[in-house]
Coordinates of C-alpha atoms in Angstrom, one line a residue:
X252 CA 125.1 105.4 100.3
X253 CA 126.4 104.0 103.9
X254 CA 123.8 106.5 105.6
X255 CA 120.8 105.5 103.1
X256 CA 121.6 101.5 103.7
X257 CA 121.3 102.4 107.5
X258 CA 118.0 104.3 106.9
X259 CA 116.5 101.6 104.9
X260 CA 117.7 98.5 106.6
X261 CA 115.2 96.1 107.6
X262 CA 115.3 95.9 111.3
X263 CA 113.4 92.7 112.9
X264 CA 110.6 93.4 115.3
X265 CA 111.4 97.3 115.3
X266 CA 107.9 98.5 114.4
X267 CA 104.9 99.0 116.9
X268 CA 101.5 97.8 116.1
X269 CA 100.2 101.1 115.5
X270 CA 102.7 101.8 112.5
X271 CA 101.9 98.4 110.9
X272 CA 98.1 99.4 111.4
X273 CA 98.9 102.9 109.6
X274 CA 100.4 101.0 106.9
X275 CA 97.5 98.9 106.4
X276 CA 94.7 101.8 107.0
X277 CA 96.7 104.0 104.4
X278 CA 96.6 101.7 101.9
X279 CA 92.9 101.5 102.0
X280 CA 92.9 105.2 101.7
X281 CA 89.2 105.8 103.3
X282 CA 88.5 109.3 101.7
X283 CA 89.9 108.7 98.2
X284 CA 88.2 105.2 98.3
X285 CA 84.8 106.9 99.1
X286 CA 85.6 109.5 96.2
X287 CA 86.2 106.9 93.7
X288 CA 84.5 103.6 94.2
X289 CA 81.5 104.6 96.5
X290 CA 80.6 107.1 93.7
X291 CA 80.1 104.0 91.4
X292 CA 78.1 102.4 94.2
X293 CA 75.6 105.2 94.4
X294 CA 75.4 105.1 90.5
X295 CA 74.7 101.6 90.6
X296 CA 72.6 101.0 93.6
X297 CA 71.0 104.3 94.1
X298 CA 68.9 104.5 97.0
X299 CA 69.7 100.8 98.2
X300 CA 73.7 101.9 98.4
X301 CA 73.3 101.1 102.1
X302 CA 72.6 97.5 101.7
X303 CA 75.1 97.3 98.7
X304 CA 77.8 98.6 100.8
X305 CA 77.1 96.6 103.7
X306 CA 76.9 93.5 101.1
X307 CA 80.2 94.4 99.5
X308 CA 82.0 94.6 103.2
X309 CA 80.6 90.9 103.5
X310 CA 81.9 89.7 100.4
X311 CA 85.4 91.2 100.8
X312 CA 85.8 89.8 104.1
X313 CA 86.3 86.4 102.8
X314 CA 89.6 87.5 101.4
X315 CA 90.2 89.3 104.6
X316 CA 89.7 86.1 106.3
X317 CA 92.4 84.4 103.7
X318 CA 94.9 87.3 104.2
X319 CA 94.4 87.1 107.9
X320 CA 95.2 83.5 108.4
X321 CA 98.4 83.7 105.9
X322 CA 99.6 86.8 107.8
X323 CA 99.3 85.4 111.2
X324 CA 101.3 82.1 110.1
X325 CA 103.8 83.5 107.6
X326 CA 105.1 86.9 108.6
X327 CA 108.1 87.9 106.3
X328 CA 109.1 90.7 104.2
X329 CA 107.9 89.1 101.1
X330 CA 104.2 89.2 102.2
X331 CA 101.8 87.6 99.5
X332 CA 105.0 86.1 97.6
X333 CA 105.9 84.2 100.6
X334 CA 102.4 83.1 101.1
X335 CA 102.4 81.8 97.7
X336 CA 105.8 79.8 98.2
X337 CA 103.8 77.8 100.9
X338 CA 101.4 76.9 98.4
X339 CA 102.9 76.2 95.2
X340 CA 106.0 75.2 93.5
X341 CA 108.8 77.9 93.3
X342 CA 108.3 78.7 89.4
X343 CA 104.3 79.2 90.1
X344 CA 105.2 81.2 93.4
X345 CA 107.6 83.4 91.5
X346 CA 105.1 84.0 88.6
X347 CA 102.3 85.1 91.5
X348 CA 105.1 87.2 93.0
X349 CA 105.7 89.0 90.0
X350 CA 102.0 89.6 89.3
X351 CA 101.7 90.9 92.8
X352 CA 104.6 93.2 92.1
X353 CA 102.9 94.4 88.6
X354 CA 99.7 95.2 90.7
X355 CA 101.4 97.3 93.3
X356 CA 103.7 99.2 90.4
X357 CA 100.7 99.6 88.1
X358 CA 98.8 101.0 91.3
X359 CA 101.7 103.6 92.3
X360 CA 101.4 104.9 88.8
X361 CA 97.4 104.9 88.2
X362 CA 97.0 106.4 91.8
X363 CA 99.5 109.3 91.1
X364 CA 98.2 110.0 87.7
X365 CA 94.6 110.0 88.9
X366 CA 95.6 112.8 91.8
X367 CA 97.4 114.8 88.9
X368 CA 95.0 114.3 86.1
X369 CA 91.8 114.1 87.9
X370 CA 91.8 115.5 91.3
X371 CA 94.0 118.4 90.5
X372 CA 91.6 119.9 88.3
X373 CA 89.1 119.9 90.7
X374 CA 91.2 122.0 92.8
X375 CA 91.2 124.6 90.2
X376 CA 94.8 124.0 89.3
X377 CA 95.5 125.4 85.7
X378 CA 95.5 122.6 83.0
X379 CA 99.3 122.9 82.0
X380 CA 100.3 122.2 85.6
X381 CA 99.1 118.3 85.8
X382 CA 102.2 117.2 83.5
X383 CA 104.5 119.0 85.8
X384 CA 102.8 117.4 88.8
X385 CA 102.8 114.0 87.1
X386 CA 106.7 114.2 87.8
X387 CA 107.0 116.3 91.0
X388 CA 104.4 113.8 92.8
X389 CA 106.5 110.6 92.5
X390 CA 109.8 112.7 93.1
X391 CA 108.3 113.8 96.3
X392 CA 107.3 110.2 97.2
X393 CA 110.7 109.1 96.3
X394 CA 112.3 111.7 98.4
X395 CA 110.1 110.8 101.3
X396 CA 110.9 107.0 101.1
X397 CA 114.6 107.3 101.4
X398 CA 114.3 108.9 104.9
X399 CA 113.5 105.6 106.1
X400 CA 110.2 103.5 106.8
X401 CA 109.2 105.5 110.2
X402 CA 108.4 109.0 109.0
X403 CA 106.3 108.0 106.0
X404 CA 104.2 105.7 108.3
X405 CA 104.0 108.2 111.2
X406 CA 102.5 110.8 108.2
X407 CA 100.2 108.1 107.1
X408 CA 99.1 107.3 110.3
X409 CA 98.0 110.9 111.5
X410 CA 96.5 111.6 108.1
X411 CA 94.3 108.5 107.9
X412 CA 92.8 109.1 111.1
X413 CA 91.9 112.4 110.2
X414 CA 90.3 111.0 107.0
X415 CA 88.1 109.0 109.1
X416 CA 87.4 112.0 111.6
X417 CA 86.0 113.8 108.6
X418 CA 84.0 111.3 107.3
X419 CA 82.3 110.8 110.7
X420 CA 82.0 114.4 111.4
X421 CA 80.1 115.1 108.0
X422 CA 77.9 112.0 108.5
X423 CA 76.7 113.2 111.9
X424 CA 76.0 116.5 110.7
X425 CA 74.0 115.4 107.6
X426 CA 71.9 113.0 110.0
X427 CA 71.7 115.7 112.4
X428 CA 69.9 118.0 109.6
X429 CA 68.0 115.2 107.8
X430 CA 67.1 112.9 110.4
X431 CA 67.6 109.2 110.7
X432 CA 66.2 107.4 107.7
X433 CA 65.8 103.9 106.5
X434 CA 66.0 104.7 102.9
X435 CA 69.4 103.6 102.7
X436 CA 68.7 100.1 103.9
X437 CA 65.5 99.9 102.0
X438 CA 65.6 97.2 99.1
X439 CA 64.3 99.6 96.2
X440 CA 67.0 98.7 93.3
X441 CA 67.1 95.2 91.7
X442 CA 69.1 92.5 92.8
X443 CA 71.7 93.1 89.9
X444 CA 72.1 96.6 90.6
X445 CA 72.7 95.8 94.3
X446 CA 75.4 93.3 93.5
X447 CA 77.2 95.6 91.3
X448 CA 77.0 98.2 93.9
X449 CA 78.4 95.7 96.2
X450 CA 81.3 94.7 94.2
X451 CA 82.1 98.3 93.7
X452 CA 82.3 98.5 97.5
X453 CA 84.5 95.7 97.8
X454 CA 86.9 97.5 95.5
X455 CA 86.9 100.3 98.1
X456 CA 88.2 98.6 100.9
X457 CA 90.7 96.6 99.0
X458 CA 94.6 97.4 99.6
X459 CA 94.9 96.8 103.4
X460 CA 97.5 93.8 102.6
X461 CA 100.1 96.2 102.1
X462 CA 101.0 95.4 105.7
X463 CA 101.8 91.7 105.0
X464 CA 105.3 92.8 103.8
X465 CA 105.9 94.2 107.4
X466 CA 105.8 91.0 108.8
X467 CA 109.6 90.7 109.6
X468 CA 109.8 94.2 111.0
X469 CA 106.7 94.1 113.2
X470 CA 106.9 93.5 117.0
X471 CA 105.1 90.6 117.5
X472 CA 105.3 89.1 114.0
X473 CA 102.5 87.6 112.3
X474 CA 100.4 88.3 115.2
X475 CA 100.7 92.1 115.0
X476 CA 100.2 92.2 111.4
X477 CA 96.9 90.0 111.2
X478 CA 95.5 92.1 114.0
X479 CA 96.4 95.3 112.4
X480 CA 95.2 94.3 109.1
X481 CA 91.7 93.1 110.6
X482 CA 91.5 96.6 112.5
X483 CA 92.2 98.6 109.7
X484 CA 89.5 96.7 107.6
X485 CA 86.9 97.0 110.3
X486 CA 87.5 100.7 110.9
X487 CA 87.5 101.7 106.9
X488 CA 84.6 99.3 106.4
X489 CA 82.7 101.1 109.0
X490 CA 83.5 104.5 107.8
X491 CA 82.7 103.6 104.1
X492 CA 79.2 102.0 105.1
X493 CA 78.4 105.1 107.2
X494 CA 79.3 107.2 104.0
X495 CA 76.9 105.3 101.8
X496 CA 74.2 105.8 104.3
X497 CA 74.6 109.2 105.1
X498 CA 74.9 110.3 101.4
X499 CA 71.9 108.5 100.4
X500 CA 70.2 110.3 103.4
X501 CA 71.5 113.6 101.9
X502 CA 70.2 112.8 98.5
X503 CA 66.7 111.9 99.9
X504 CA 65.2 110.4 96.8
X505 CA 66.2 108.4 93.9
X506 CA 66.5 111.6 91.8
X507 CA 68.4 113.1 94.4
X508 CA 70.9 110.4 94.9
X509 CA 71.4 110.0 91.3
X510 CA 72.0 113.9 91.1
X511 CA 74.7 113.5 93.7
X512 CA 76.5 110.6 91.8
X513 CA 76.5 112.4 88.8
X514 CA 78.7 115.4 90.4
X515 CA 81.4 112.7 90.4
X516 CA 82.4 113.6 94.0
X517 CA 79.2 113.4 95.9
X518 CA 81.0 113.7 99.2
X519 CA 82.2 117.0 98.3
X520 CA 79.0 118.1 97.1
X521 CA 77.5 117.2 100.3
X522 CA 80.3 118.8 102.6
X523 CA 79.7 121.9 100.8
X524 CA 76.0 122.0 101.2
X525 CA 76.1 121.1 104.9
X526 CA 79.6 122.1 106.2
X527 CA 80.3 125.1 104.0
X528 CA 82.9 125.9 101.5
X529 CA 85.9 125.8 103.7
X530 CA 85.2 122.5 105.1
X531 CA 84.6 121.1 101.4
X532 CA 87.9 122.5 100.4
X533 CA 89.7 121.0 103.2
X534 CA 88.0 117.7 102.5
X535 CA 89.2 117.8 98.6
X536 CA 92.6 118.6 100.1
X537 CA 92.5 115.8 102.5
X538 CA 91.5 113.5 99.7
X539 CA 94.5 114.2 97.4
X540 CA 96.5 113.6 100.8
X541 CA 94.7 110.2 101.0
X542 CA 96.0 109.3 97.8
X543 CA 99.6 110.4 98.8
X544 CA 99.2 108.1 101.8
X545 CA 98.0 104.9 99.7
X546 CA 101.1 105.8 97.6
X547 CA 103.4 105.7 100.5
X548 CA 102.1 102.5 101.8
X549 CA 102.2 100.9 98.3
X550 CA 105.9 102.0 98.0
X551 CA 106.7 100.5 101.2
X552 CA 105.2 97.2 100.3
X553 CA 106.7 97.3 96.7
X554 CA 110.2 98.1 98.0
X555 CA 110.0 94.8 100.1
X556 CA 108.4 92.8 97.6
X557 CA 111.2 93.8 95.0
X558 CA 113.9 93.0 97.9
X559 CA 112.4 89.4 98.2
X560 CA 111.7 88.6 94.4
X561 CA 115.3 90.0 93.5
X562 CA 117.1 88.8 96.6
X563 CA 119.1 92.3 96.6
X564 CA 119.4 94.7 99.4
X565 CA 116.6 97.3 100.3
X566 CA 118.0 100.5 99.3
X567 CA 118.6 99.0 96.0
X568 CA 115.1 97.7 95.8
X569 CA 113.7 101.0 97.0
X570 CA 115.6 102.7 94.3
X571 CA 114.8 100.6 91.7
X572 CA 111.0 101.1 92.4
X573 CA 111.8 104.9 92.7
X574 CA 113.3 104.9 89.3
X575 CA 110.7 103.0 87.4
X576 CA 107.9 105.1 89.2
X577 CA 109.5 108.3 88.0
X578 CA 110.5 107.1 84.6
X579 CA 107.0 106.0 83.8
X580 CA 105.2 108.9 85.1
X581 CA 107.9 111.0 83.2
X582 CA 106.9 109.2 79.9
X583 CA 103.2 109.8 80.7
X584 CA 103.9 113.2 81.3
X585 CA 105.5 113.7 77.8
X586 CA 102.6 111.8 76.0
X587 CA 99.8 113.8 77.9
X588 CA 96.0 112.2 78.2
X589 CA 96.7 111.8 81.8
X590 CA 93.2 110.4 82.5
X591 CA 93.5 107.6 79.7
X592 CA 96.8 106.3 81.2
X593 CA 95.1 106.3 84.7
X594 CA 92.5 103.9 83.2
X595 CA 95.1 101.7 81.5
X596 CA 97.1 101.2 84.4
X597 CA 94.0 100.9 86.8
X598 CA 92.9 98.1 84.8
X599 CA 96.3 96.2 84.9
X600 CA 96.4 96.7 88.5
X601 CA 93.2 95.2 89.3
X602 CA 93.4 92.3 86.8
X603 CA 96.7 91.0 88.2
X604 CA 95.5 91.8 91.9
X605 CA 92.1 89.7 91.2
X606 CA 93.9 86.9 89.8
X607 CA 96.7 86.5 92.5
X608 CA 94.1 87.0 95.1
X609 CA 92.1 84.0 93.8
X610 CA 95.1 81.9 93.5
X611 CA 95.9 82.4 97.1
X612 CA 92.4 82.0 98.0
X613 CA 92.4 78.6 96.1
X614 CA 95.8 77.6 97.9
X615 CA 94.4 78.1 101.4
X616 CA 92.8 74.6 101.6
X617 CA 96.1 73.1 100.2
X618 CA 98.0 74.2 103.5
X619 CA 95.1 74.0 105.8
X620 CA 97.1 71.5 108.1
X621 CA 100.0 74.1 108.3
X622 CA 97.7 76.5 109.7
X623 CA 95.6 74.1 111.8
X624 CA 92.1 74.9 110.0
X625 CA 89.6 72.2 109.7
X626 CA 88.2 71.9 106.0
X627 CA 85.2 74.0 107.0
X628 CA 87.4 76.8 108.1
X629 CA 89.4 76.5 105.0
X630 CA 86.2 76.8 102.7
X631 CA 86.1 80.9 102.9
X632 CA 89.1 80.6 100.7
X633 CA 87.2 78.8 97.7
X634 CA 84.5 81.4 98.3
X635 CA 86.9 84.4 98.1
X636 CA 88.4 83.0 94.9
X637 CA 84.7 83.0 93.3
X638 CA 84.3 86.4 94.5
X639 CA 87.3 87.5 92.7
X640 CA 86.5 86.1 89.5
X641 CA 83.2 87.7 89.8
X642 CA 85.0 90.9 90.4
X643 CA 86.8 90.2 87.1
X644 CA 83.8 89.6 85.2
X645 CA 82.1 93.0 86.7
X646 CA 85.2 94.8 85.5
X647 CA 84.5 93.3 82.2
X648 CA 81.0 94.3 82.1
X649 CA 81.9 97.9 82.9
X650 CA 84.7 98.5 80.5
X651 CA 84.3 95.6 78.1
X652 CA 87.3 95.2 75.7
X653 CA 89.5 97.4 77.5
X654 CA 89.7 94.7 80.0
X655 CA 92.6 93.4 77.6
X656 CA 95.0 96.0 78.6
X657 CA 94.9 94.4 82.0
X658 CA 95.2 90.7 80.5
X659 CA 98.0 91.9 78.3
X660 CA 99.7 93.4 81.5
X661 CA 99.3 89.9 83.3
X662 CA 100.7 87.9 80.4
X663 CA 104.0 90.4 80.5
X664 CA 104.2 89.8 84.5
X665 CA 103.9 86.1 83.9
X666 CA 106.6 85.9 81.2
X667 CA 108.9 88.0 83.6
X668 CA 108.3 85.5 86.3
X669 CA 108.9 82.5 83.8
X670 CA 112.2 84.2 82.8
X671 CA 113.3 84.6 86.3
X672 CA 112.6 81.2 87.0
X673 CA 114.6 79.9 84.1
X674 CA 117.5 82.1 85.1
X675 CA 117.4 80.8 88.6
X676 CA 117.2 77.0 87.4
X677 CA 120.2 77.6 85.3
X678 CA 122.2 79.4 88.1
X679 CA 121.3 76.4 90.3
X680 CA 122.7 73.9 87.8
X681 CA 125.9 75.8 87.4
X682 CA 126.4 75.7 91.1
X683 CA 125.8 72.0 91.0
X684 CA 128.1 71.4 88.4
X685 CA 130.8 73.4 90.0

């Protein structure tokens, strides 16, 4: 245990900028994001997906602006929880902290279940193996996490950069074969379709804020975190916009793009067509690996958020997260129907994330004096909050009453925050009496 405590100890100003960048880029997971959300963009916006993806990046940049400002001024291991403590009373901040905690925990479960229940079958794995891998994958992540923070972040850095390289190589090959085309940037779809596609793209570049939780450990503190966060966003955004352009170019027409999107994995189809089966197989394996990188980034963030919320040591926080991760995945493996459970936890994660992002965005104007921001420079916070609410509404339009799952998850998280607040107040009261 002493060795574990030493490996997992938070060491102030110990992480170089490139590892903080690794945490941010891996949490966006370029290849798996392209596989999941960019497919939705193609389905919704069709040949206008290039426009939709650019608009989606511009929309999400409002939240990136908020996150950049907050991470620059309030570096800590508490990340978004620390941000909320500077904006709101402690009880409200605790509730928001637990909602962020739930968002990350649900993300761990949904992403690992997506890998085992959706991607493994694409690899040709036997149906019976998905339940086994539902337990094996989180076990492997937990074992990797207890080696300390550096090995997982080095792993994520290399694999994330390889993912970007794969996207670029495939895109250049497609354009070399098909030639440059203005079709992806031509407004052929309706406004509502383009906006829906833009929102799907916004989802695809979410996640870089996992770097916020390394504020205390980063060399250069907030300056390093904010710059790494911005750089990861710009790089991932560029890759995803480029992907949408070359996928539309490969499709060539409205029907061609629709056919690509209906395959469920258009990038893989295009890779197979233009680069051959070996490249396509490597791309699929890297997509699974992309999910693993995002799981590592989420675990790193969640262990530090747990550390801040429970005010315990990091080894215990890491093991608490690992026990819950492994336990819940074990239950899912026993129950079966992995795709359904993926959808439930995905909705819970997105709902909690959007509500808390909106809360922090609205809080930006409240603390603009602390951040040395003018009223005009704090206005993107209000626009970002509106974007998050539009995001929730678009999810409702997509899934209908299933969004109740996400709302119920948020209610449970609010109750956890309220209970912890009451316990803390009672503890403070006893201290004052004694």
